[in-house]
Structures are given as structure tokens and as C-alpha cells.
PDB file of C-alpha atoms in Angstrom:
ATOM      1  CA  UNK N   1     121.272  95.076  85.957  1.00  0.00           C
ATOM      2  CA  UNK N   2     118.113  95.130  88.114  1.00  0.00           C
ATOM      3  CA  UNK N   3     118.244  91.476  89.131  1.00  0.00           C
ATOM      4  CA  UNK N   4     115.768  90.510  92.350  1.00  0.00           C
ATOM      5  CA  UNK N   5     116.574  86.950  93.588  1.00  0.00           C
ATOM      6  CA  UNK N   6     114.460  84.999  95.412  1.00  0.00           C
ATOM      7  CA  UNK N   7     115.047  81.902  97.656  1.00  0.00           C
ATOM      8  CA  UNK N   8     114.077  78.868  97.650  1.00  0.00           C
ATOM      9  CA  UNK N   9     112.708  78.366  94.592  1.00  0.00           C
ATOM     10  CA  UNK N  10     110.349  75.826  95.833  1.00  0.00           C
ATOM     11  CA  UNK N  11     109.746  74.341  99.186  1.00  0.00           C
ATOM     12  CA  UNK N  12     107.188  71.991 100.593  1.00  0.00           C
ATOM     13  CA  UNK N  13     106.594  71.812 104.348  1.00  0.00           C
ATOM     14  CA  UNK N  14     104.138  70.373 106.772  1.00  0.00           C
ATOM     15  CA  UNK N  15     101.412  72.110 108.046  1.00  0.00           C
ATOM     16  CA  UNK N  16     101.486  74.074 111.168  1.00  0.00           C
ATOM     17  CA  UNK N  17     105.108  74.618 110.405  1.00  0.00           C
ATOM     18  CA  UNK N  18     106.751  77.890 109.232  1.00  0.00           C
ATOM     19  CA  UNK N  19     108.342  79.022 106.097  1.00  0.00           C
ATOM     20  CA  UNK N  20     110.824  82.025 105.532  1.00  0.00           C
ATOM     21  CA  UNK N  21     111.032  83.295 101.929  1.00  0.00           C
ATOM     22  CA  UNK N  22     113.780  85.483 100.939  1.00  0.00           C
ATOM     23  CA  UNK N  23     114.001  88.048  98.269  1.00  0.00           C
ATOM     24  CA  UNK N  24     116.914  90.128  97.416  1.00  0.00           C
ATOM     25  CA  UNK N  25     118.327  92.962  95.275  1.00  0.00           C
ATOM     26  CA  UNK N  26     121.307  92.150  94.148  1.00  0.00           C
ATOM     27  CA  UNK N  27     122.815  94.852  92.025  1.00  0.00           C
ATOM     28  CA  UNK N  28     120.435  97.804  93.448  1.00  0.00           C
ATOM     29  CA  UNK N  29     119.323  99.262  96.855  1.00  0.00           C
ATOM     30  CA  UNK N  30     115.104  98.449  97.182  1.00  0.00           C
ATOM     31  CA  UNK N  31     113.681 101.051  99.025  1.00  0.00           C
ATOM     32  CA  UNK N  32     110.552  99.414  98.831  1.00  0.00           C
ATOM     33  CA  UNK N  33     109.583  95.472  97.815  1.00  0.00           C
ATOM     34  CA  UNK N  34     106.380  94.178  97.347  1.00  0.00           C
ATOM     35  CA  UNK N  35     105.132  90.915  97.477  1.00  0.00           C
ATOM     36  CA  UNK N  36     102.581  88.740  95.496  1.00  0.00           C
ATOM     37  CA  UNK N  37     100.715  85.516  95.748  1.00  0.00           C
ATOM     38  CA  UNK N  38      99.774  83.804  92.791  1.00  0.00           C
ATOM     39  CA  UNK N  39      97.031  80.413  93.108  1.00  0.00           C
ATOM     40  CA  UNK N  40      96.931  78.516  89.822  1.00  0.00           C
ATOM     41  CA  UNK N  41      95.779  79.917  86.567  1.00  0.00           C
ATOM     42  CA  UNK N  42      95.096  83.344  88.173  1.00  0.00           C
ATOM     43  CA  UNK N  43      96.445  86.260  88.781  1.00  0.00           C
ATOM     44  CA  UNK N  44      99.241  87.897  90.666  1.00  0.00           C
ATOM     45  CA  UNK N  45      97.418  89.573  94.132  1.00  0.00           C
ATOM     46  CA  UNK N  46      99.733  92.636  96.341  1.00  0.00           C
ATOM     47  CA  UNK N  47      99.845  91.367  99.589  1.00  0.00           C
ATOM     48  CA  UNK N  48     102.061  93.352 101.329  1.00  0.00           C
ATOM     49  CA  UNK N  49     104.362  96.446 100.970  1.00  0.00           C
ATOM     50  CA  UNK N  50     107.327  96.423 102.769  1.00  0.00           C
ATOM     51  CA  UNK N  51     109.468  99.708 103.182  1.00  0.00           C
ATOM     52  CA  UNK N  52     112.894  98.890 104.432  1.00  0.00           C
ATOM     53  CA  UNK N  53     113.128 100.414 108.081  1.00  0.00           C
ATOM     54  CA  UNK N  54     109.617 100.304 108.421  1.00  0.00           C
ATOM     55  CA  UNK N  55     106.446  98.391 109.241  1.00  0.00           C
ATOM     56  CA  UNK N  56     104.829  96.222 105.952  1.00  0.00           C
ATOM     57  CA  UNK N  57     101.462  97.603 105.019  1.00  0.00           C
ATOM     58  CA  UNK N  58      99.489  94.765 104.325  1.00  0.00           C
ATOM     59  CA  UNK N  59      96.510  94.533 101.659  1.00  0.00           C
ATOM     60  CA  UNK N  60      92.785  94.149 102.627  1.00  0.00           C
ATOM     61  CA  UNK N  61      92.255  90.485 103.517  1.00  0.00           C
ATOM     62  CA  UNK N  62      95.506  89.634 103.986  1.00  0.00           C
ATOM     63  CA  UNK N  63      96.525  88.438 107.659  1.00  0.00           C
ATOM     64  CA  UNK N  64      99.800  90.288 109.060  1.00  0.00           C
ATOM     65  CA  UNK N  65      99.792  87.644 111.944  1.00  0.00           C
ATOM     66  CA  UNK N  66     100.220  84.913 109.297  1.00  0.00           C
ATOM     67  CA  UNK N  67     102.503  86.418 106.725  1.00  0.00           C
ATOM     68  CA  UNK N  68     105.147  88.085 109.018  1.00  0.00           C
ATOM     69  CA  UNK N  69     107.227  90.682 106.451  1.00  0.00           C
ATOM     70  CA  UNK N  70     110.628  92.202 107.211  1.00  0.00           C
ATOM     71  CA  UNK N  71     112.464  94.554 105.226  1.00  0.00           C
ATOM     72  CA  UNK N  72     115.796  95.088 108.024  1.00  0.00           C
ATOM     73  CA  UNK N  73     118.036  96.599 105.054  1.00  0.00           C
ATOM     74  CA  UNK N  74     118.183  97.744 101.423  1.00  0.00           C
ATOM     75  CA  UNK N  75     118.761  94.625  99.803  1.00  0.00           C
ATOM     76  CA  UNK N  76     116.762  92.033 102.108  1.00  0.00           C
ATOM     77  CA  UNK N  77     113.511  91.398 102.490  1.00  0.00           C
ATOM     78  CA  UNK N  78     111.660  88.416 103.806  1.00  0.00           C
ATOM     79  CA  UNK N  79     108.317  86.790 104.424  1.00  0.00           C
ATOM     80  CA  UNK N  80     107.718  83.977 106.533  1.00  0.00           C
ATOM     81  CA  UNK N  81     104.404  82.292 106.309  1.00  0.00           C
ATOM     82  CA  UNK N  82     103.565  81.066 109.824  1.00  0.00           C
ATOM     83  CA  UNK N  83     101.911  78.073 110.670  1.00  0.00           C
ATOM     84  CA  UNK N  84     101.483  77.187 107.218  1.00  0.00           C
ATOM     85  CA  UNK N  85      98.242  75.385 106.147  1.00  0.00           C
ATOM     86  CA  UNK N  86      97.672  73.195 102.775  1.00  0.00           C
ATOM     87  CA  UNK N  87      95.418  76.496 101.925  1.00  0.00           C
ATOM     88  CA  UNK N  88      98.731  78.989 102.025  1.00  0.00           C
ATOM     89  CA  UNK N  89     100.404  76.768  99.365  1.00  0.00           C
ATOM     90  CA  UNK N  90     100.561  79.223  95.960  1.00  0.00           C
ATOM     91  CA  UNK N  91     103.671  81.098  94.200  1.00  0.00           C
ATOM     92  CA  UNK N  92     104.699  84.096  96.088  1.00  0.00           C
ATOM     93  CA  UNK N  93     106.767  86.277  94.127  1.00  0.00           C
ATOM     94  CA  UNK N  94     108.613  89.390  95.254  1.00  0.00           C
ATOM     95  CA  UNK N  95     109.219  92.723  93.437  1.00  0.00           C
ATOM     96  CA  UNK N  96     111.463  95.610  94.009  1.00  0.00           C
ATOM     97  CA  UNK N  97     111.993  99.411  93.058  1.00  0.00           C
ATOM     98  CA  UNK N  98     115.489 101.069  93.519  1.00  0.00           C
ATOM     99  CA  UNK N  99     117.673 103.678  92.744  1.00  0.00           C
ATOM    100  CA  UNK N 100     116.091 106.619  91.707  1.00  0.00           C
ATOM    101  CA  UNK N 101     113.115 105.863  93.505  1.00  0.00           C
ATOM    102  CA  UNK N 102     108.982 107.097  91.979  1.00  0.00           C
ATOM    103  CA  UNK N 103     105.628 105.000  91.724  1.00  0.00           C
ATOM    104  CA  UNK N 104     105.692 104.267  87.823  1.00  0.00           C
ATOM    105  CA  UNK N 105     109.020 102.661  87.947  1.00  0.00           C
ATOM    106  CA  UNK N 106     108.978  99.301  86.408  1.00  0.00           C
ATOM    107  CA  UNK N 107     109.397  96.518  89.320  1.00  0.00           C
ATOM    108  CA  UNK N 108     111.788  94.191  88.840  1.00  0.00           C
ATOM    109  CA  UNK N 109     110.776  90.529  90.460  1.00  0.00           C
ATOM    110  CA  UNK N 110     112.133  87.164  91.462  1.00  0.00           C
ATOM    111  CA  UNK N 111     111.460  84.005  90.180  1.00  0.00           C
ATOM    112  CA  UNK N 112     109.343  83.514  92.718  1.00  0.00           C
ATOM    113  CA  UNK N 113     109.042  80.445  95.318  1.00  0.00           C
ATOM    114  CA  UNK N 114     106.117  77.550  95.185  1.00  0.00           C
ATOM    115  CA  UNK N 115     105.053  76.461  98.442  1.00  0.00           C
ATOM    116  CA  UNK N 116     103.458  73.554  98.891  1.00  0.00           C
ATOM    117  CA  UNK N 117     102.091  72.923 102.377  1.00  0.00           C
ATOM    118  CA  UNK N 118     101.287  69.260 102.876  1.00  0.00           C
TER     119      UNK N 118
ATOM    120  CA  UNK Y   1      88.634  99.402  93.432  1.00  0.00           C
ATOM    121  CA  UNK Y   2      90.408 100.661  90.210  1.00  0.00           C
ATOM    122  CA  UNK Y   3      90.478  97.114  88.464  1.00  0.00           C
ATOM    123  CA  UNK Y   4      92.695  96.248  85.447  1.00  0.00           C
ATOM    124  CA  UNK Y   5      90.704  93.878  82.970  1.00  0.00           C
ATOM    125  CA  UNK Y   6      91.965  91.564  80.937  1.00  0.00           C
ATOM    126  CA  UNK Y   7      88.568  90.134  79.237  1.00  0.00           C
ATOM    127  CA  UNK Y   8      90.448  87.059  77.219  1.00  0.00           C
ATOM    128  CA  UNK Y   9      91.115  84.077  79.077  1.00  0.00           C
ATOM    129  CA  UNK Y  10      92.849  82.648  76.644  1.00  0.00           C
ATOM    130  CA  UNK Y  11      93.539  83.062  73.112  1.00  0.00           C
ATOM    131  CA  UNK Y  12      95.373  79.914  70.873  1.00  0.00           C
ATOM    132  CA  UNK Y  13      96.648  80.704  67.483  1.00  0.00           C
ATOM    133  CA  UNK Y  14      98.782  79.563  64.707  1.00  0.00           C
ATOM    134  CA  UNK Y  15     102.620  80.379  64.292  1.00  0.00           C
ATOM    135  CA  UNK Y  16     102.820  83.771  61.945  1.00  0.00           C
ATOM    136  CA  UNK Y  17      99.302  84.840  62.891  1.00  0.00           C
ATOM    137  CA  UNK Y  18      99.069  88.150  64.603  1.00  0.00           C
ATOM    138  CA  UNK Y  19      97.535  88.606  68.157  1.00  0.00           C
ATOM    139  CA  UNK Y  20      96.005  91.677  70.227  1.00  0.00           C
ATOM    140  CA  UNK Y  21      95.525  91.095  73.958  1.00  0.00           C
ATOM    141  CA  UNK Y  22      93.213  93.536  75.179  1.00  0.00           C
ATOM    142  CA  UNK Y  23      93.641  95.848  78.633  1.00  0.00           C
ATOM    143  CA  UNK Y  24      90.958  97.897  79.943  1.00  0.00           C
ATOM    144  CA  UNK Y  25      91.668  99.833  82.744  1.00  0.00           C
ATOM    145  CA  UNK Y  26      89.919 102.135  85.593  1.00  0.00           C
ATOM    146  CA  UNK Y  27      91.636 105.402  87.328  1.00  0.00           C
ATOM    147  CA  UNK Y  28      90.417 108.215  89.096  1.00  0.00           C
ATOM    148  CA  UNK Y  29      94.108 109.538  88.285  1.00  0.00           C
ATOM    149  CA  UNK Y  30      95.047 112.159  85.635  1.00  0.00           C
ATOM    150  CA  UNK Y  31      98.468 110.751  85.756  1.00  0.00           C
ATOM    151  CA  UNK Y  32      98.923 106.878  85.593  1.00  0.00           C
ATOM    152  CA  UNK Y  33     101.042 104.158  84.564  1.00  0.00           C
ATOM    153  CA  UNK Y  34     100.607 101.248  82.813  1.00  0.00           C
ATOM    154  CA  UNK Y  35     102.491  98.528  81.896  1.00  0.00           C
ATOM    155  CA  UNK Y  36     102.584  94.945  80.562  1.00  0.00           C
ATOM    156  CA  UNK Y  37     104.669  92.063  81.640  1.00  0.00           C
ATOM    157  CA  UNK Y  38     105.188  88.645  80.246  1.00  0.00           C
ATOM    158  CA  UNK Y  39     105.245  85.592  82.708  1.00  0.00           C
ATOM    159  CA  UNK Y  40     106.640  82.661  80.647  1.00  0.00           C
ATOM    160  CA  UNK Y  41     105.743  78.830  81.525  1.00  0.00           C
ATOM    161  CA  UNK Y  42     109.264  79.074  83.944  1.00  0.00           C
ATOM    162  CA  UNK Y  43     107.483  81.252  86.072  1.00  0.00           C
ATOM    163  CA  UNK Y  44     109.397  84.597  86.250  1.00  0.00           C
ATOM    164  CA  UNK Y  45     108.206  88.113  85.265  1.00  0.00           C
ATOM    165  CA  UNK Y  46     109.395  89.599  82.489  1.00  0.00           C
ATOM    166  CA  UNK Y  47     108.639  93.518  82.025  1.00  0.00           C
ATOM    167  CA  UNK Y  48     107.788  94.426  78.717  1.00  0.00           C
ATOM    168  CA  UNK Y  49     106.825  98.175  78.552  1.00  0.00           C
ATOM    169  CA  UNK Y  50     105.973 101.311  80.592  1.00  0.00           C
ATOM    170  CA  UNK Y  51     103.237 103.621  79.270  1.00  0.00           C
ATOM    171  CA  UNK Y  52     102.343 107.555  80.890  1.00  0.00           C
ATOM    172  CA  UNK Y  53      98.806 108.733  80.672  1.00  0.00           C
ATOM    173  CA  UNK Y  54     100.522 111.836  78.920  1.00  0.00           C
ATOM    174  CA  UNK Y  55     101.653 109.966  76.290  1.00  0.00           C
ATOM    175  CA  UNK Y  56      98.828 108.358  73.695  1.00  0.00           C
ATOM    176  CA  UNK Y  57     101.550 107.303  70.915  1.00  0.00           C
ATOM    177  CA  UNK Y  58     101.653 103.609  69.724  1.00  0.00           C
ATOM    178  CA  UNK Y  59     105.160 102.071  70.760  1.00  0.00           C
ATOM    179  CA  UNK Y  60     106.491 100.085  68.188  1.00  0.00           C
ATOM    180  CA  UNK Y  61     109.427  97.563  69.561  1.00  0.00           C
ATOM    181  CA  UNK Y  62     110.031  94.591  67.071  1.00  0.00           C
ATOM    182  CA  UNK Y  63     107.495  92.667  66.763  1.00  0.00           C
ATOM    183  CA  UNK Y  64     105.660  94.268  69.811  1.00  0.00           C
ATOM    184  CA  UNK Y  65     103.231  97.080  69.873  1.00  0.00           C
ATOM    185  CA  UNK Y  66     101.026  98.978  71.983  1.00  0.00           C
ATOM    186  CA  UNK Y  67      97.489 100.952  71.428  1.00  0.00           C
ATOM    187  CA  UNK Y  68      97.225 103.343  74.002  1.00  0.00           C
ATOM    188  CA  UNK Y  69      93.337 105.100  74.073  1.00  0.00           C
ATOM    189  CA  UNK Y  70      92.956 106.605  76.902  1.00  0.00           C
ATOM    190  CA  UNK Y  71      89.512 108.059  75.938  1.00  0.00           C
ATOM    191  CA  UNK Y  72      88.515 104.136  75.977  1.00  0.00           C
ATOM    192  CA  UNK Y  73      90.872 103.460  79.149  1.00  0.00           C
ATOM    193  CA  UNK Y  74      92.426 100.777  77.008  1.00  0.00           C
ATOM    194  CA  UNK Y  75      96.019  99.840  76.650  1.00  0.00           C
ATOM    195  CA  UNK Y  76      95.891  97.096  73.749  1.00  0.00           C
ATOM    196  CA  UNK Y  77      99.150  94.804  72.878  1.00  0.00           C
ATOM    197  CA  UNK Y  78      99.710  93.337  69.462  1.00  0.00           C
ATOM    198  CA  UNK Y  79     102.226  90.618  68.669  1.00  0.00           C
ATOM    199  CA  UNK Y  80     103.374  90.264  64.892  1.00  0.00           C
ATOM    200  CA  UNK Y  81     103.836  87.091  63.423  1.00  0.00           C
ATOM    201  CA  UNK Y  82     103.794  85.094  66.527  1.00  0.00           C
ATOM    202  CA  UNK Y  83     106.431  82.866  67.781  1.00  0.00           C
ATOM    203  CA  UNK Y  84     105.966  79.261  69.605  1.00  0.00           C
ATOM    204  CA  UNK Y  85     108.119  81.174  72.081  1.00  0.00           C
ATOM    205  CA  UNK Y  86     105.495  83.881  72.662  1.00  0.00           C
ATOM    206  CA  UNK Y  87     103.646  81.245  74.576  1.00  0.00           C
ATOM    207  CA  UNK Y  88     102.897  82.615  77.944  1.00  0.00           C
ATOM    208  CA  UNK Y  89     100.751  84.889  80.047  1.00  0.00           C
ATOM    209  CA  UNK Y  90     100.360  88.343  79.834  1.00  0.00           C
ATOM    210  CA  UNK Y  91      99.860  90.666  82.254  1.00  0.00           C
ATOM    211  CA  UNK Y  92      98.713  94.240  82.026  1.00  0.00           C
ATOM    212  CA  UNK Y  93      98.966  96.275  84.758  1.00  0.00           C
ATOM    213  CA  UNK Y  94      98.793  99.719  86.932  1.00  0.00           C
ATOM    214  CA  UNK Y  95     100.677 101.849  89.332  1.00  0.00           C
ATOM    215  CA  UNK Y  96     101.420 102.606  91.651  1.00  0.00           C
ATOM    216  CA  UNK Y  97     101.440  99.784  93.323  1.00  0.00           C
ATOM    217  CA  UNK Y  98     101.541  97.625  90.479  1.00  0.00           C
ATOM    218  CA  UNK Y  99      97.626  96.342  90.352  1.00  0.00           C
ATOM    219  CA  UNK Y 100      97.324  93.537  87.548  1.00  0.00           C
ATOM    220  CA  UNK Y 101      94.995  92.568  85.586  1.00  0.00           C
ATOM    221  CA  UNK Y 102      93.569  88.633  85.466  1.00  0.00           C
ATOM    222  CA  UNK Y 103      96.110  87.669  82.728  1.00  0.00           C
ATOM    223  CA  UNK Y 104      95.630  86.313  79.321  1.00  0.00           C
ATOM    224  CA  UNK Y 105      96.997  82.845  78.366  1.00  0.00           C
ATOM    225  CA  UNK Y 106      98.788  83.017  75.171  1.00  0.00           C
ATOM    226  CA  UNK Y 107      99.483  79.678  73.071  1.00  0.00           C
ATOM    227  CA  UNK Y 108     100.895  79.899  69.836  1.00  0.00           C
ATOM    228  CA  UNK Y 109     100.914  76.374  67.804  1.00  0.00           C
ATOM    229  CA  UNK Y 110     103.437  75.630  65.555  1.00  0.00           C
TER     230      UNK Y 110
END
């Protein structure tokens, strides 16, 4: 149980072009998702949190304008990266929480997608 | 910022050898969670435990176990008898919302 897809797995665009990444609970309702970016070799850094019904609340540093976040039911979320630039190309991964809903539940993440902005 | 710190980059041993990745981590919470999750060469996180500040006993699970101090803030993994398929990174990290630490690059040789 507890499986989070994620889609595409990869994608490579052109820059100044937009990309919509999708991540899904499949066999649970996520009340809340988060999502990651990972650059080579380094760690996995929040970006957003997005509460379904809600507004995203994005991380220090990261820009809301640029990595638009929408979370319209319990099993959907998605992030588009807008006007993509070779500098947004990383793994973004998603996470999820469901069911009985509290802070130190484990997440449960996609595969993640690699952009590649060219 | 609370930080999670893993201070091994990267750690290569031998098949059978035994491995502790280390996790030091900062709160200003009485009650805290930490965990540690596995992220394979594929890509995808794998969740291997879930540890409460209330609760300082090792965990045991196969060839997994965990050192819990929380009067040293640490949260230390072993692996027994590595595996070539224990090659990954490892992640420690913090909730609430899920703050990881830098990672530590796991290669086992055969």
C-alpha cells in the first residue's frame, strides 16, 4: 500500500518552455504532498508544501512565480516549472502523507522526474 | 536552522564488513522524529525506519540497526555484513517536514 506515482519519469525541454510534473497517491488520500529538488550528488531540498484545497507554502529561496504548485484534490498534485532554464534542470521528487494524518508519519515518495532543460 | 548532519561523504567497504553511518541532528523540540531512508542508484526513496525522541532503544531489524543518543543528538545506523546491494545513499532525516541530512554514499565491493 502507500504507493505515490510520479509522471514523467524524465523529460527534457527547451528553455523558456514549461514543464508540468505530476505526482499522485494512488491507494491513499494525501492531505498534504511535499516536493523536493535534488542537483547531483547532493541532497534532497523541501521546496514547497502543498495542502490540497489550499495555497503551497513555499521554502525560503524558492520562487512561487517559477514553480507554480497545485494540489486541486486528494490524490493530485502538480508542479509546473515555468519558463524553464538549463539552471532548473535537477530531480524533483514528490512525497505524500495520508490517512490518519500527524507530522512524524513516514512520507511515502515517487520515483521522482529528471528534468533536463536544454 | 535545525540542520541534520550527515558528516561522511562517502564510505567504500568490502562485502561482509560492517558499516555505521553517522546522523547528528539539531532540535529545539522535546518531541521529534527521525528517520532514515535509503535512495538506491534507480533513484526512488525507500523508508527505512521511524524513531520518537521518547524512545532511546536500539531497533534491531535484520541486518539493520539503529543507535539512538539523544543526549549526543545522534541517530547512528549500522549495517551487518554488508551486501553489494546495500550500495546506495542514505539519508537521515527530521520532521516535521521531513528536513534531510546531506546523505552518505554507500559502496560496498564485492
Amino acid at each position: 500500500g502507500a504507493v505515490v506515482s510520479q509522471h514523467p519519469s524524465w523529460v527534457i525541454c527547451k528553455s523558456g518552455t514549461s514543464v508540468k510534473i505530476e505526482c499522485r497517491s494512488l491507494d491513499f488520500q494525501a492531505t498534504t504532498m511535499f516536493w523536493y529538488r535534488q542537483f547531483p550528488k547532493q541532497s534532497l531540498m523541501l521546496m514547497a508544501t502543498s495542502n490540497e484545497g489550499s495555497k503551497a507554502t513555499y521554502e525560503q529561496g524558492v520562487e512561487k512565480d517559477k514553480f507554480l504548485i497545485n494540489h486541486a484534490s486528494l490524490t493530485l498534485s502538480t508542479l509546473t516549472v515555468t519558463s524553464a532554464h538549463p539552471e532548473d534542470s535537477s530531480f524533483y521528487i514528490c512525497s505524500a502523507r495520508g490517512g490518519q494524518v500527524t507530522y512524524n508519519s513516514p512520507l511515502h515518495f515517487g520515483n521522482g522526474t529528471r528534468l533536463t532543460v536544454t | 536552522a535545525q540542520k541534520v548532519t550527515q558528516a561522511q561523504t562517502e564510505i567504500s567497504v568490502v562485502e561482509k564488513e560492517d558499516v555505521t553511518l553517522d546522523c547528528v541532528y539539531e532540535t529545539r523540540d522535546t518531541t521529534y522524529y527521525l528517520f532514515w531512508y535509503k535512495q538506491p542508484p534507480s533513484g526512488e526513496l525507500v523508508f527505512l525506519i521511524r524513531r520518537n525522541s521518547f524512545d532511546e532503544q536500539n531497533e534491531i531489524s535484520g541486518r539493520y540497526s539503529w543507535n539512538f543518543q539523544k543526549s549526543t543528538s545522534s541517530f547512528n545506523f549500522t549495517i551487518t555484513a554488508s551486501q553489494v546491494v546495500d550500495s546506495a545513499v542514505y539519508f537521515c532525516a527530521r520532521a516535521d517536514k521531513l528536513i534531510f541530512g546531506t546523505g552518505t554514499r554507500l559502496q560496498v565491493f564485492p
